[in-house]
Amino acid sequence: MVLAELGGSIARALSRMSNATVVDEKVLADCLNEICRALLQADVRFETVRDVKANIKRVVNLDALAAGTNKRRIIQQAVVDEIRRMLDPGKPSFTPSKGKPNLVMFVGLQGSGKTTTCTKYADYHRRKGFNPALVCADTFRAGAFDQLKQNATKAKIPFYGSYTESDPVKIAVEGVDMFRKEKCDLIIVDTSGRHKQEAALFEEMRQVSEATKPDLVIFVMDGSIGQAAFDQAQAFKQSASVGAVIVTKMDGHAKGGGALSAVAATKSPVIFIGTGEHILDFEVFEVNPFVSRLLG
Ligand code: GDP
């Protein structure tokens, strides 16, 4: 997995620093430069990398450390804390709980993997004992309903949509009402994606959200878009109350930095990553195991 590659590079930089006979300013600078290079290569944006370096340097003040202090340990901890801070916005996302109707709305650009991810998310929760259902509120793209219908049928998940209705708000409200009556406890609303961030898309998203009042808005982002991730994620955050991120296509050319940028831009955690086209190519993303591995 690509984030593991980034983790590996950071772990190597830390271990080289640890193996140095004496930890002085030069060793610290080399270590930080190596970590920054790895982050930049992973497509983390320059401004973020600059902040990471400055924050670590602020915490690790070698001159001020008393003799006998374990400098290696202090540097390692500062790096790990900073990487954790990048990945963990500090507030957990809403998680569906059984026995109540949970409503989750998916947003993202066309082609990001939104529809595929809706089905993966539904299937994941069904395996956990939920009774999920899918609503296709994408009336913009011809074929969107057919695609959701096909995915849902294959996964044996109930779905709702229309070939003729052009008002996404009406479909969303109808679908949500219907599945609430049927006692589905996880209703997932798939919304329209456009090719680029455009005002009409954001307005539609806002209207669907206002009419259905989701418990959670999940922003789906293609992990391979690299440096463009921050601006895209920020634009969605500004128009919808994004509460969590799912990064897709982490099996392809994605380098991991996109995920870090999406967290920074939305101040929301990455909850899952997509690792392929199949319904089971879907992994829970947890910060702690990732960060623990940095220390080897
Ligand atoms: P939408 O337009 O955002 O709804 O995107 P789709 O769900 O139609 O997905 C666009 C394409 O990306 C499809 O060919 C999916 O099979 C593919 N896709 C979605 N998620 C992943 C993923 O995690 N890995 C890979 N390799 N392909 C994915």
PDB file of C-alpha atoms and ligand atoms in Angstrom:
ATOM      1  CA  MET A   1       0.000   0.000   0.000  1.00  0.00           C
ATOM      2  CA  VAL A   2       1.296   3.423  -0.951  1.00  0.00           C
ATOM      3  CA  LEU A   3       1.060   5.031   2.467  1.00  0.00           C
ATOM      4  CA  ALA A   4       3.193   2.155   3.707  1.00  0.00           C
ATOM      5  CA  GLU A   5       5.896   3.244   1.244  1.00  0.00           C
ATOM      6  CA  LEU A   6       5.836   6.733   2.701  1.00  0.00           C
ATOM      7  CA  GLY A   7       5.900   5.220   6.183  1.00  0.00           C
ATOM      8  CA  GLY A   8       8.878   3.076   5.156  1.00  0.00           C
ATOM      9  CA  SER A   9      10.837   6.117   3.953  1.00  0.00           C
ATOM     10  CA  ILE A  10      10.169   8.003   7.179  1.00  0.00           C
ATOM     11  CA  ALA A  11      11.074   4.965   9.283  1.00  0.00           C
ATOM     12  CA  ARG A  12      14.364   4.617   7.366  1.00  0.00           C
ATOM     13  CA  ALA A  13      15.216   8.287   7.950  1.00  0.00           C
ATOM     14  CA  LEU A  14      14.550   7.862  11.682  1.00  0.00           C
ATOM     15  CA  SER A  15      16.579   4.702  11.917  1.00  0.00           C
ATOM     16  CA  ARG A  16      19.556   6.318  10.128  1.00  0.00           C
ATOM     17  CA  MET A  17      19.397   9.192  12.621  1.00  0.00           C
ATOM     18  CA  SER A  18      19.219   6.703  15.492  1.00  0.00           C
ATOM     19  CA  ASN A  19      22.303   4.868  14.266  1.00  0.00           C
ATOM     20  CA  ALA A  20      24.472   7.981  14.098  1.00  0.00           C
ATOM     21  CA  THR A  21      27.271   7.971  16.678  1.00  0.00           C
ATOM     22  CA  VAL A  22      26.478  11.494  17.843  1.00  0.00           C
ATOM     23  CA  VAL A  23      23.180  13.256  17.222  1.00  0.00           C
ATOM     24  CA  ASP A  24      24.078  16.831  16.351  1.00  0.00           C
ATOM     25  CA  GLU A  25      22.490  19.599  14.264  1.00  0.00           C
ATOM     26  CA  LYS A  26      23.821  18.060  11.036  1.00  0.00           C
ATOM     27  CA  VAL A  27      22.335  14.630  11.774  1.00  0.00           C
ATOM     28  CA  LEU A  28      18.992  16.230  12.674  1.00  0.00           C
ATOM     29  CA  ALA A  29      19.000  18.375   9.520  1.00  0.00           C
ATOM     30  CA  ASP A  30      19.796  15.341   7.324  1.00  0.00           C
ATOM     31  CA  CYS A  31      17.012  13.365   8.958  1.00  0.00           C
ATOM     32  CA  LEU A  32      14.465  16.169   8.505  1.00  0.00           C
ATOM     33  CA  ASN A  33      15.506  16.735   4.904  1.00  0.00           C
ATOM     34  CA  GLU A  34      15.073  13.041   4.161  1.00  0.00           C
ATOM     35  CA  ILE A  35      11.591  13.059   5.725  1.00  0.00           C
ATOM     36  CA  CYS A  36      10.608  16.189   3.784  1.00  0.00           C
ATOM     37  CA  ARG A  37      11.843  14.644   0.542  1.00  0.00           C
ATOM     38  CA  ALA A  38       9.732  11.545   1.195  1.00  0.00           C
ATOM     39  CA  LEU A  39       6.642  13.672   1.892  1.00  0.00           C
ATOM     40  CA  LEU A  40       7.143  15.763  -1.254  1.00  0.00           C
ATOM     41  CA  GLN A  41       7.678  12.632  -3.333  1.00  0.00           C
ATOM     42  CA  ALA A  42       4.406  11.312  -1.914  1.00  0.00           C
ATOM     43  CA  ASP A  43       2.665  14.438  -3.271  1.00  0.00           C
ATOM     44  CA  VAL A  44       2.137  16.185   0.054  1.00  0.00           C
ATOM     45  CA  ARG A  45       1.959  19.852  -0.832  1.00  0.00           C
ATOM     46  CA  PHE A  46       4.950  22.046  -0.266  1.00  0.00           C
ATOM     47  CA  GLU A  47       3.302  24.335   2.330  1.00  0.00           C
ATOM     48  CA  THR A  48       2.385  21.349   4.507  1.00  0.00           C
ATOM     49  CA  VAL A  49       5.897  19.885   4.291  1.00  0.00           C
ATOM     50  CA  ARG A  50       7.398  23.255   5.225  1.00  0.00           C
ATOM     51  CA  ASP A  51       5.114  23.429   8.287  1.00  0.00           C
ATOM     52  CA  VAL A  52       6.001  19.869   9.318  1.00  0.00           C
ATOM     53  CA  LYS A  53       9.696  20.701   9.251  1.00  0.00           C
ATOM     54  CA  ALA A  54       9.249  23.954  11.174  1.00  0.00           C
ATOM     55  CA  ASN A  55       7.084  22.285  13.831  1.00  0.00           C
ATOM     56  CA  ILE A  56       9.580  19.470  14.435  1.00  0.00           C
ATOM     57  CA  LYS A  57      12.462  21.940  14.638  1.00  0.00           C
ATOM     58  CA  ARG A  58      10.556  23.999  17.165  1.00  0.00           C
ATOM     59  CA  VAL A  59      10.012  20.990  19.426  1.00  0.00           C
ATOM     60  CA  VAL A  60      13.534  19.601  19.078  1.00  0.00           C
ATOM     61  CA  ASN A  61      15.918  22.259  20.283  1.00  0.00           C
ATOM     62  CA  LEU A  62      19.186  20.357  20.591  1.00  0.00           C
ATOM     63  CA  ASP A  63      21.055  23.268  22.234  1.00  0.00           C
ATOM     64  CA  ALA A  64      18.530  23.522  25.033  1.00  0.00           C
ATOM     65  CA  LEU A  65      18.528  19.814  25.850  1.00  0.00           C
ATOM     66  CA  ALA A  66      20.252  18.896  29.082  1.00  0.00           C
ATOM     67  CA  ALA A  67      23.259  16.579  28.908  1.00  0.00           C
ATOM     68  CA  GLY A  68      22.267  12.951  29.090  1.00  0.00           C
ATOM     69  CA  THR A  69      18.874  13.529  27.474  1.00  0.00           C
ATOM     70  CA  ASN A  70      17.964  10.905  24.933  1.00  0.00           C
ATOM     71  CA  LYS A  71      18.015  13.094  21.829  1.00  0.00           C
ATOM     72  CA  ARG A  72      17.154  10.224  19.493  1.00  0.00           C
ATOM     73  CA  ARG A  73      13.990   9.494  21.392  1.00  0.00           C
ATOM     74  CA  ILE A  74      12.954  13.158  21.439  1.00  0.00           C
ATOM     75  CA  ILE A  75      13.449  13.516  17.696  1.00  0.00           C
ATOM     76  CA  GLN A  76      11.592  10.270  16.957  1.00  0.00           C
ATOM     77  CA  GLN A  77       8.688  11.330  19.136  1.00  0.00           C
ATOM     78  CA  ALA A  78       8.517  14.799  17.562  1.00  0.00           C
ATOM     79  CA  VAL A  79       8.403  13.290  14.052  1.00  0.00           C
ATOM     80  CA  VAL A  80       5.775  10.719  14.990  1.00  0.00           C
ATOM     81  CA  ASP A  81       3.634  13.356  16.743  1.00  0.00           C
ATOM     82  CA  GLU A  82       3.792  15.616  13.710  1.00  0.00           C
ATOM     83  CA  ILE A  83       2.840  12.843  11.247  1.00  0.00           C
ATOM     84  CA  ARG A  84      -0.003  11.831  13.557  1.00  0.00           C
ATOM     85  CA  ARG A  85      -1.156  15.454  13.696  1.00  0.00           C
ATOM     86  CA  MET A  86      -1.250  15.541   9.881  1.00  0.00           C
ATOM     87  CA  LEU A  87      -3.377  12.416   9.672  1.00  0.00           C
ATOM     88  CA  ASP A  88      -5.545  12.912  12.714  1.00  0.00           C
ATOM     89  CA  PRO A  89      -7.702  16.034  12.748  1.00  0.00           C
ATOM     90  CA  GLY A  90      -8.364  15.450  16.441  1.00  0.00           C
ATOM     91  CA  LYS A  91     -12.057  14.770  16.253  1.00  0.00           C
ATOM     92  CA  PRO A  92     -13.417  11.348  15.340  1.00  0.00           C
ATOM     93  CA  SER A  93     -15.980  11.105  12.566  1.00  0.00           C
ATOM     94  CA  PHE A  94     -19.597  10.109  13.097  1.00  0.00           C
ATOM     95  CA  THR A  95     -19.889   6.326  12.978  1.00  0.00           C
ATOM     96  CA  PRO A  96     -23.224   4.645  12.275  1.00  0.00           C
ATOM     97  CA  SER A  97     -24.676   2.836  15.254  1.00  0.00           C
ATOM     98  CA  LYS A  98     -27.212   0.051  15.131  1.00  0.00           C
ATOM     99  CA  GLY A  99     -30.812   0.466  16.169  1.00  0.00           C
ATOM    100  CA  LYS A 100     -31.245   3.965  14.793  1.00  0.00           C
ATOM    101  CA  PRO A 101     -31.675   5.294  11.261  1.00  0.00           C
ATOM    102  CA  ASN A 102     -28.259   6.509  10.080  1.00  0.00           C
ATOM    103  CA  LEU A 103     -28.124   8.716   7.007  1.00  0.00           C
ATOM    104  CA  VAL A 104     -24.869   9.148   5.101  1.00  0.00           C
ATOM    105  CA  MET A 105     -24.414  11.321   2.019  1.00  0.00           C
ATOM    106  CA  PHE A 106     -21.553  10.820  -0.447  1.00  0.00           C
ATOM    107  CA  VAL A 107     -20.031  13.745  -2.374  1.00  0.00           C
ATOM    108  CA  GLY A 108     -17.118  13.982  -4.790  1.00  0.00           C
ATOM    109  CA  LEU A 109     -16.159  14.658  -8.377  1.00  0.00           C
ATOM    110  CA  GLN A 110     -17.288  12.422 -11.216  1.00  0.00           C
ATOM    111  CA  GLY A 111     -14.868   9.562 -11.702  1.00  0.00           C
ATOM    112  CA  SER A 112     -13.555   9.753  -8.142  1.00  0.00           C
ATOM    113  CA  GLY A 113     -15.103   6.351  -7.428  1.00  0.00           C
ATOM    114  CA  LYS A 114     -18.083   7.681  -5.488  1.00  0.00           C
ATOM    115  CA  THR A 115     -20.728   5.228  -6.713  1.00  0.00           C
ATOM    116  CA  THR A 116     -18.406   2.235  -6.361  1.00  0.00           C
ATOM    117  CA  THR A 117     -17.483   3.401  -2.857  1.00  0.00           C
ATOM    118  CA  CYS A 118     -21.150   3.811  -1.818  1.00  0.00           C
ATOM    119  CA  THR A 119     -21.671   0.122  -2.542  1.00  0.00           C
ATOM    120  CA  LYS A 120     -18.437  -0.898  -0.797  1.00  0.00           C
ATOM    121  CA  TYR A 121     -19.470   1.135   2.251  1.00  0.00           C
ATOM    122  CA  ALA A 122     -22.953  -0.420   2.257  1.00  0.00           C
ATOM    123  CA  ASP A 123     -21.542  -3.924   1.898  1.00  0.00           C
ATOM    124  CA  TYR A 124     -18.949  -3.345   4.653  1.00  0.00           C
ATOM    125  CA  HIS A 125     -21.664  -2.297   7.096  1.00  0.00           C
ATOM    126  CA  ARG A 126     -23.985  -5.099   6.086  1.00  0.00           C
ATOM    127  CA  ARG A 127     -21.221  -7.540   7.027  1.00  0.00           C
ATOM    128  CA  LYS A 128     -21.209  -5.765  10.418  1.00  0.00           C
ATOM    129  CA  GLY A 129     -24.932  -6.453  10.824  1.00  0.00           C
ATOM    130  CA  PHE A 130     -26.487  -3.275   9.422  1.00  0.00           C
ATOM    131  CA  ASN A 131     -29.426  -3.197   7.059  1.00  0.00           C
ATOM    132  CA  PRO A 132     -28.206  -0.716   4.411  1.00  0.00           C
ATOM    133  CA  ALA A 133     -29.921   0.816   1.364  1.00  0.00           C
ATOM    134  CA  LEU A 134     -28.713   3.000  -1.509  1.00  0.00           C
ATOM    135  CA  VAL A 135     -30.385   6.089  -2.993  1.00  0.00           C
ATOM    136  CA  CYS A 136     -29.211   7.463  -6.342  1.00  0.00           C
ATOM    137  CA  ALA A 137     -29.659  11.251  -6.238  1.00  0.00           C
ATOM    138  CA  ASP A 138     -27.419  11.721  -9.278  1.00  0.00           C
ATOM    139  CA  THR A 139     -29.740  12.914 -12.015  1.00  0.00           C
ATOM    140  CA  PHE A 140     -26.968  14.745 -13.863  1.00  0.00           C
ATOM    141  CA  ARG A 141     -24.994  11.894 -15.381  1.00  0.00           C
ATOM    142  CA  ALA A 142     -26.843   9.693 -17.833  1.00  0.00           C
ATOM    143  CA  GLY A 143     -26.327   6.144 -16.691  1.00  0.00           C
ATOM    144  CA  ALA A 144     -25.662   7.003 -13.029  1.00  0.00           C
ATOM    145  CA  PHE A 145     -28.815   5.248 -11.845  1.00  0.00           C
ATOM    146  CA  ASP A 146     -28.087   2.197 -13.994  1.00  0.00           C
ATOM    147  CA  GLN A 147     -24.601   1.949 -12.531  1.00  0.00           C
ATOM    148  CA  LEU A 148     -25.819   2.190  -8.935  1.00  0.00           C
ATOM    149  CA  LYS A 149     -28.617  -0.263  -9.714  1.00  0.00           C
ATOM    150  CA  GLN A 150     -26.140  -2.732 -11.215  1.00  0.00           C
ATOM    151  CA  ASN A 151     -23.736  -2.458  -8.264  1.00  0.00           C
ATOM    152  CA  ALA A 152     -26.561  -2.682  -5.723  1.00  0.00           C
ATOM    153  CA  THR A 153     -28.203  -5.653  -7.431  1.00  0.00           C
ATOM    154  CA  LYS A 154     -24.887  -7.513  -7.584  1.00  0.00           C
ATOM    155  CA  ALA A 155     -24.296  -6.815  -3.892  1.00  0.00           C
ATOM    156  CA  LYS A 156     -27.950  -7.570  -3.054  1.00  0.00           C
ATOM    157  CA  ILE A 157     -28.523  -4.175  -1.445  1.00  0.00           C
ATOM    158  CA  PRO A 158     -31.908  -2.422  -1.810  1.00  0.00           C
ATOM    159  CA  PHE A 159     -31.783   0.727  -3.947  1.00  0.00           C
ATOM    160  CA  TYR A 160     -33.935   3.641  -5.030  1.00  0.00           C
ATOM    161  CA  GLY A 161     -33.694   5.961  -8.055  1.00  0.00           C
ATOM    162  CA  SER A 162     -35.541   7.160 -11.125  1.00  0.00           C
ATOM    163  CA  TYR A 163     -34.989   7.243 -14.884  1.00  0.00           C
ATOM    164  CA  THR A 164     -37.381  10.148 -15.408  1.00  0.00           C
ATOM    165  CA  GLU A 165     -37.242  12.435 -12.368  1.00  0.00           C
ATOM    166  CA  SER A 166     -34.694  15.218 -12.863  1.00  0.00           C
ATOM    167  CA  ASP A 167     -34.856  16.797  -9.402  1.00  0.00           C
ATOM    168  CA  PRO A 168     -32.165  15.202  -7.189  1.00  0.00           C
ATOM    169  CA  VAL A 169     -33.681  16.673  -4.024  1.00  0.00           C
ATOM    170  CA  LYS A 170     -37.047  15.042  -4.719  1.00  0.00           C
ATOM    171  CA  ILE A 171     -35.433  11.639  -5.354  1.00  0.00           C
ATOM    172  CA  ALA A 172     -33.255  11.890  -2.257  1.00  0.00           C
ATOM    173  CA  VAL A 173     -36.222  12.760  -0.028  1.00  0.00           C
ATOM    174  CA  GLU A 174     -38.425  10.024  -1.529  1.00  0.00           C
ATOM    175  CA  GLY A 175     -35.705   7.388  -1.243  1.00  0.00           C
ATOM    176  CA  VAL A 176     -34.819   8.306   2.328  1.00  0.00           C
ATOM    177  CA  ASP A 177     -38.497   8.318   3.378  1.00  0.00           C
ATOM    178  CA  MET A 178     -39.113   4.958   1.747  1.00  0.00           C
ATOM    179  CA  PHE A 179     -36.134   3.247   3.382  1.00  0.00           C
ATOM    180  CA  ARG A 180     -36.911   4.820   6.760  1.00  0.00           C
ATOM    181  CA  LYS A 181     -40.377   3.246   6.566  1.00  0.00           C
ATOM    182  CA  GLU A 182     -38.720  -0.061   5.663  1.00  0.00           C
ATOM    183  CA  LYS A 183     -36.590   0.264   8.818  1.00  0.00           C
ATOM    184  CA  CYS A 184     -33.262   0.356   7.008  1.00  0.00           C
ATOM    185  CA  ASP A 185     -30.712   1.535   9.547  1.00  0.00           C
ATOM    186  CA  LEU A 186     -28.084   2.826   7.116  1.00  0.00           C
ATOM    187  CA  ILE A 187     -29.364   4.902   4.207  1.00  0.00           C
ATOM    188  CA  ILE A 188     -26.666   6.003   1.788  1.00  0.00           C
ATOM    189  CA  VAL A 189     -27.346   8.854  -0.647  1.00  0.00           C
ATOM    190  CA  ASP A 190     -25.128   9.079  -3.731  1.00  0.00           C
ATOM    191  CA  THR A 191     -25.074  12.609  -5.184  1.00  0.00           C
ATOM    192  CA  SER A 192     -24.023  14.029  -8.554  1.00  0.00           C
ATOM    193  CA  GLY A 193     -20.383  14.463  -9.373  1.00  0.00           C
ATOM    194  CA  ARG A 194     -19.246  16.832 -12.095  1.00  0.00           C
ATOM    195  CA  HIS A 195     -15.976  16.937 -13.956  1.00  0.00           C
ATOM    196  CA  LYS A 196     -14.751  19.911 -12.038  1.00  0.00           C
ATOM    197  CA  GLN A 197     -15.702  21.931  -8.994  1.00  0.00           C
ATOM    198  CA  GLU A 198     -18.562  24.073 -10.227  1.00  0.00           C
ATOM    199  CA  ALA A 199     -21.117  26.263  -8.526  1.00  0.00           C
ATOM    200  CA  ALA A 200     -24.115  24.219  -9.710  1.00  0.00           C
ATOM    201  CA  LEU A 201     -22.672  21.025  -8.225  1.00  0.00           C
ATOM    202  CA  PHE A 202     -22.109  22.638  -4.860  1.00  0.00           C
ATOM    203  CA  GLU A 203     -25.565  24.226  -4.853  1.00  0.00           C
ATOM    204  CA  GLU A 204     -27.177  20.870  -5.622  1.00  0.00           C
ATOM    205  CA  MET A 205     -25.159  19.190  -2.878  1.00  0.00           C
ATOM    206  CA  ARG A 206     -26.250  21.876  -0.424  1.00  0.00           C
ATOM    207  CA  GLN A 207     -29.926  21.431  -1.355  1.00  0.00           C
ATOM    208  CA  VAL A 208     -29.837  17.615  -1.039  1.00  0.00           C
ATOM    209  CA  SER A 209     -28.103  17.969   2.298  1.00  0.00           C
ATOM    210  CA  GLU A 210     -30.583  20.536   3.574  1.00  0.00           C
ATOM    211  CA  ALA A 211     -33.566  18.408   2.536  1.00  0.00           C
ATOM    212  CA  THR A 212     -32.305  15.116   3.976  1.00  0.00           C
ATOM    213  CA  LYS A 213     -30.153  16.293   6.931  1.00  0.00           C
ATOM    214  CA  PRO A 214     -27.478  13.566   6.786  1.00  0.00           C
ATOM    215  CA  ASP A 215     -25.674  12.450   9.936  1.00  0.00           C
ATOM    216  CA  LEU A 216     -22.451  12.318   7.957  1.00  0.00           C
ATOM    217  CA  VAL A 217     -21.209  13.719   4.642  1.00  0.00           C
ATOM    218  CA  ILE A 218     -18.368  11.651   3.181  1.00  0.00           C
ATOM    219  CA  PHE A 219     -16.077  13.246   0.629  1.00  0.00           C
ATOM    220  CA  VAL A 220     -14.732  10.673  -1.846  1.00  0.00           C
ATOM    221  CA  MET A 221     -11.426  11.589  -3.442  1.00  0.00           C
ATOM    222  CA  ASP A 222      -9.310   9.914  -6.086  1.00  0.00           C
ATOM    223  CA  GLY A 223      -5.999   9.327  -4.310  1.00  0.00           C
ATOM    224  CA  SER A 224      -3.990   9.645  -7.501  1.00  0.00           C
ATOM    225  CA  ILE A 225      -4.744  13.326  -8.129  1.00  0.00           C
ATOM    226  CA  GLY A 226      -1.610  14.316  -6.223  1.00  0.00           C
ATOM    227  CA  GLN A 227      -1.018  17.993  -5.569  1.00  0.00           C
ATOM    228  CA  ALA A 228      -4.572  18.933  -6.675  1.00  0.00           C
ATOM    229  CA  ALA A 229      -5.999  17.148  -3.621  1.00  0.00           C
ATOM    230  CA  PHE A 230      -5.809  20.023  -1.165  1.00  0.00           C
ATOM    231  CA  ASP A 231      -7.741  22.560  -3.255  1.00  0.00           C
ATOM    232  CA  GLN A 232     -10.360  20.023  -4.298  1.00  0.00           C
ATOM    233  CA  ALA A 233     -10.963  18.827  -0.752  1.00  0.00           C
ATOM    234  CA  GLN A 234     -11.092  22.382   0.540  1.00  0.00           C
ATOM    235  CA  ALA A 235     -13.690  23.378  -2.076  1.00  0.00           C
ATOM    236  CA  PHE A 236     -15.953  20.512  -0.997  1.00  0.00           C
ATOM    237  CA  LYS A 237     -15.443  21.303   2.671  1.00  0.00           C
ATOM    238  CA  GLN A 238     -16.475  24.914   2.073  1.00  0.00           C
ATOM    239  CA  SER A 239     -19.732  23.890   0.385  1.00  0.00           C
ATOM    240  CA  ALA A 240     -20.822  20.835   2.343  1.00  0.00           C
ATOM    241  CA  SER A 241     -20.266  19.917   5.956  1.00  0.00           C
ATOM    242  CA  VAL A 242     -17.809  17.139   5.110  1.00  0.00           C
ATOM    243  CA  GLY A 243     -17.227  14.969   8.182  1.00  0.00           C
ATOM    244  CA  ALA A 244     -15.050  12.187   6.775  1.00  0.00           C
ATOM    245  CA  VAL A 245     -12.947  11.315   3.744  1.00  0.00           C
ATOM    246  CA  ILE A 246     -12.572   8.121   1.728  1.00  0.00           C
ATOM    247  CA  VAL A 247      -9.570   8.027  -0.574  1.00  0.00           C
ATOM    248  CA  THR A 248      -9.934   5.721  -3.570  1.00  0.00           C
ATOM    249  CA  LYS A 249      -7.556   4.100  -6.072  1.00  0.00           C
ATOM    250  CA  MET A 250      -4.824   3.638  -3.481  1.00  0.00           C
ATOM    251  CA  ASP A 251      -3.896   0.528  -5.469  1.00  0.00           C
ATOM    252  CA  GLY A 252      -2.884   2.559  -8.520  1.00  0.00           C
ATOM    253  CA  HIS A 253      -0.533   5.501  -8.916  1.00  0.00           C
ATOM    254  CA  ALA A 254      -1.604   7.185  -5.688  1.00  0.00           C
ATOM    255  CA  LYS A 255       1.310   8.085  -3.454  1.00  0.00           C
ATOM    256  CA  GLY A 256      -0.488   8.779  -0.217  1.00  0.00           C
ATOM    257  CA  GLY A 257       0.096  12.512  -0.052  1.00  0.00           C
ATOM    258  CA  GLY A 258      -3.386  13.166  -1.406  1.00  0.00           C
ATOM    259  CA  ALA A 259      -4.850  11.537   1.667  1.00  0.00           C
ATOM    260  CA  LEU A 260      -2.756  13.724   3.947  1.00  0.00           C
ATOM    261  CA  SER A 261      -3.805  16.839   2.032  1.00  0.00           C
ATOM    262  CA  ALA A 262      -7.481  15.892   2.181  1.00  0.00           C
ATOM    263  CA  VAL A 263      -7.274  15.588   5.966  1.00  0.00           C
ATOM    264  CA  ALA A 264      -5.528  18.949   6.217  1.00  0.00           C
ATOM    265  CA  ALA A 265      -8.062  20.644   3.939  1.00  0.00           C
ATOM    266  CA  THR A 266     -11.242  19.179   5.431  1.00  0.00           C
ATOM    267  CA  LYS A 267     -10.058  18.761   9.044  1.00  0.00           C
ATOM    268  CA  SER A 268     -11.809  15.403   8.821  1.00  0.00           C
ATOM    269  CA  PRO A 269     -10.333  11.928   9.174  1.00  0.00           C
ATOM    270  CA  VAL A 270      -9.779   9.416   6.394  1.00  0.00           C
ATOM    271  CA  ILE A 271     -12.033   6.535   7.432  1.00  0.00           C
ATOM    272  CA  PHE A 272     -11.534   4.033   4.597  1.00  0.00           C
ATOM    273  CA  ILE A 273      -9.353   3.637   1.553  1.00  0.00           C
ATOM    274  CA  GLY A 274     -10.325   2.021  -1.748  1.00  0.00           C
ATOM    275  CA  THR A 275      -7.768  -0.451  -3.021  1.00  0.00           C
ATOM    276  CA  GLY A 276      -9.364  -1.785  -6.222  1.00  0.00           C
ATOM    277  CA  GLU A 277     -12.529  -2.080  -8.264  1.00  0.00           C
ATOM    278  CA  HIS A 278     -13.924  -5.095  -6.425  1.00  0.00           C
ATOM    279  CA  ILE A 279     -16.439  -4.604  -3.612  1.00  0.00           C
ATOM    280  CA  LEU A 280     -14.052  -6.107  -1.054  1.00  0.00           C
ATOM    281  CA  ASP A 281     -11.155  -3.852  -2.090  1.00  0.00           C
ATOM    282  CA  PHE A 282     -11.912  -1.561   0.812  1.00  0.00           C
ATOM    283  CA  GLU A 283      -9.902  -1.097   4.021  1.00  0.00           C
ATOM    284  CA  VAL A 284     -10.592   0.686   7.274  1.00  0.00           C
ATOM    285  CA  PHE A 285      -7.982   3.396   7.730  1.00  0.00           C
ATOM    286  CA  GLU A 286      -6.584   3.813  11.213  1.00  0.00           C
ATOM    287  CA  VAL A 287      -3.972   6.360  12.143  1.00  0.00           C
ATOM    288  CA  ASN A 288      -2.396   4.625  15.139  1.00  0.00           C
ATOM    289  CA  PRO A 289      -1.167   1.400  13.486  1.00  0.00           C
ATOM    290  CA  PHE A 290       0.226   3.480  10.611  1.00  0.00           C
ATOM    291  CA  VAL A 291       2.051   5.850  12.946  1.00  0.00           C
ATOM    292  CA  SER A 292       3.317   3.058  15.235  1.00  0.00           C
ATOM    293  CA  ARG A 293       5.003   1.392  12.281  1.00  0.00           C
ATOM    294  CA  LEU A 294       7.124   4.519  11.782  1.00  0.00           C
ATOM    295  CA  LEU A 295       9.126   3.602  14.849  1.00  0.00           C
ATOM    296  CA  GLY A 296       9.850   0.151  13.418  1.00  0.00           C
TER     297      GLY A 296
HETATM  298  P1  GDP B   1     -18.042   8.132  -9.744  1.00  0.00           P
HETATM  299  O1  GDP B   1     -18.190   8.807 -11.080  1.00  0.00           O
HETATM  300  O2  GDP B   1     -17.328   9.004  -8.768  1.00  0.00           O
HETATM  301  O3  GDP B   1     -19.317   7.583  -9.190  1.00  0.00           O
HETATM  302  O4  GDP B   1     -17.015   6.938  -9.961  1.00  0.00           O
HETATM  303  P2  GDP B   1     -17.251   5.385 -10.210  1.00  0.00           P
HETATM  304  O5  GDP B   1     -17.714   4.718  -8.980  1.00  0.00           O
HETATM  305  O6  GDP B   1     -18.058   5.205 -11.445  1.00  0.00           O
HETATM  306  O7  GDP B   1     -15.752   4.923 -10.449  1.00  0.00           O
HETATM  307  C1  GDP B   1     -14.973   5.368 -11.541  1.00  0.00           C
HETATM  308  C2  GDP B   1     -14.004   4.258 -11.925  1.00  0.00           C
HETATM  309  O8  GDP B   1     -13.055   4.080 -10.887  1.00  0.00           O
HETATM  310  C3  GDP B   1     -14.673   2.911 -12.125  1.00  0.00           C
HETATM  311  O9  GDP B   1     -14.074   2.274 -13.230  1.00  0.00           O
HETATM  312  C4  GDP B   1     -14.371   2.160 -10.822  1.00  0.00           C
HETATM  313  O10 GDP B   1     -14.328   0.766 -11.002  1.00  0.00           O
HETATM  314  C5  GDP B   1     -13.004   2.722 -10.504  1.00  0.00           C
HETATM  315  N1  GDP B   1     -12.665   2.667  -9.068  1.00  0.00           N
HETATM  316  C6  GDP B   1     -13.383   3.074  -8.007  1.00  0.00           C
HETATM  317  N2  GDP B   1     -12.710   2.885  -6.839  1.00  0.00           N
HETATM  318  C7  GDP B   1     -11.538   2.317  -7.170  1.00  0.00           C
HETATM  319  C8  GDP B   1     -10.365   1.889  -6.419  1.00  0.00           C
HETATM  320  O11 GDP B   1     -10.287   1.984  -5.186  1.00  0.00           O
HETATM  321  N3  GDP B   1      -9.338   1.355  -7.145  1.00  0.00           N
HETATM  322  C9  GDP B   1      -9.384   1.251  -8.521  1.00  0.00           C
HETATM  323  N4  GDP B   1      -8.332   0.732  -9.143  1.00  0.00           N
HETATM  324  N5  GDP B   1     -10.442   1.658  -9.243  1.00  0.00           N
HETATM  325  C10 GDP B   1     -11.496   2.181  -8.590  1.00  0.00           C
END
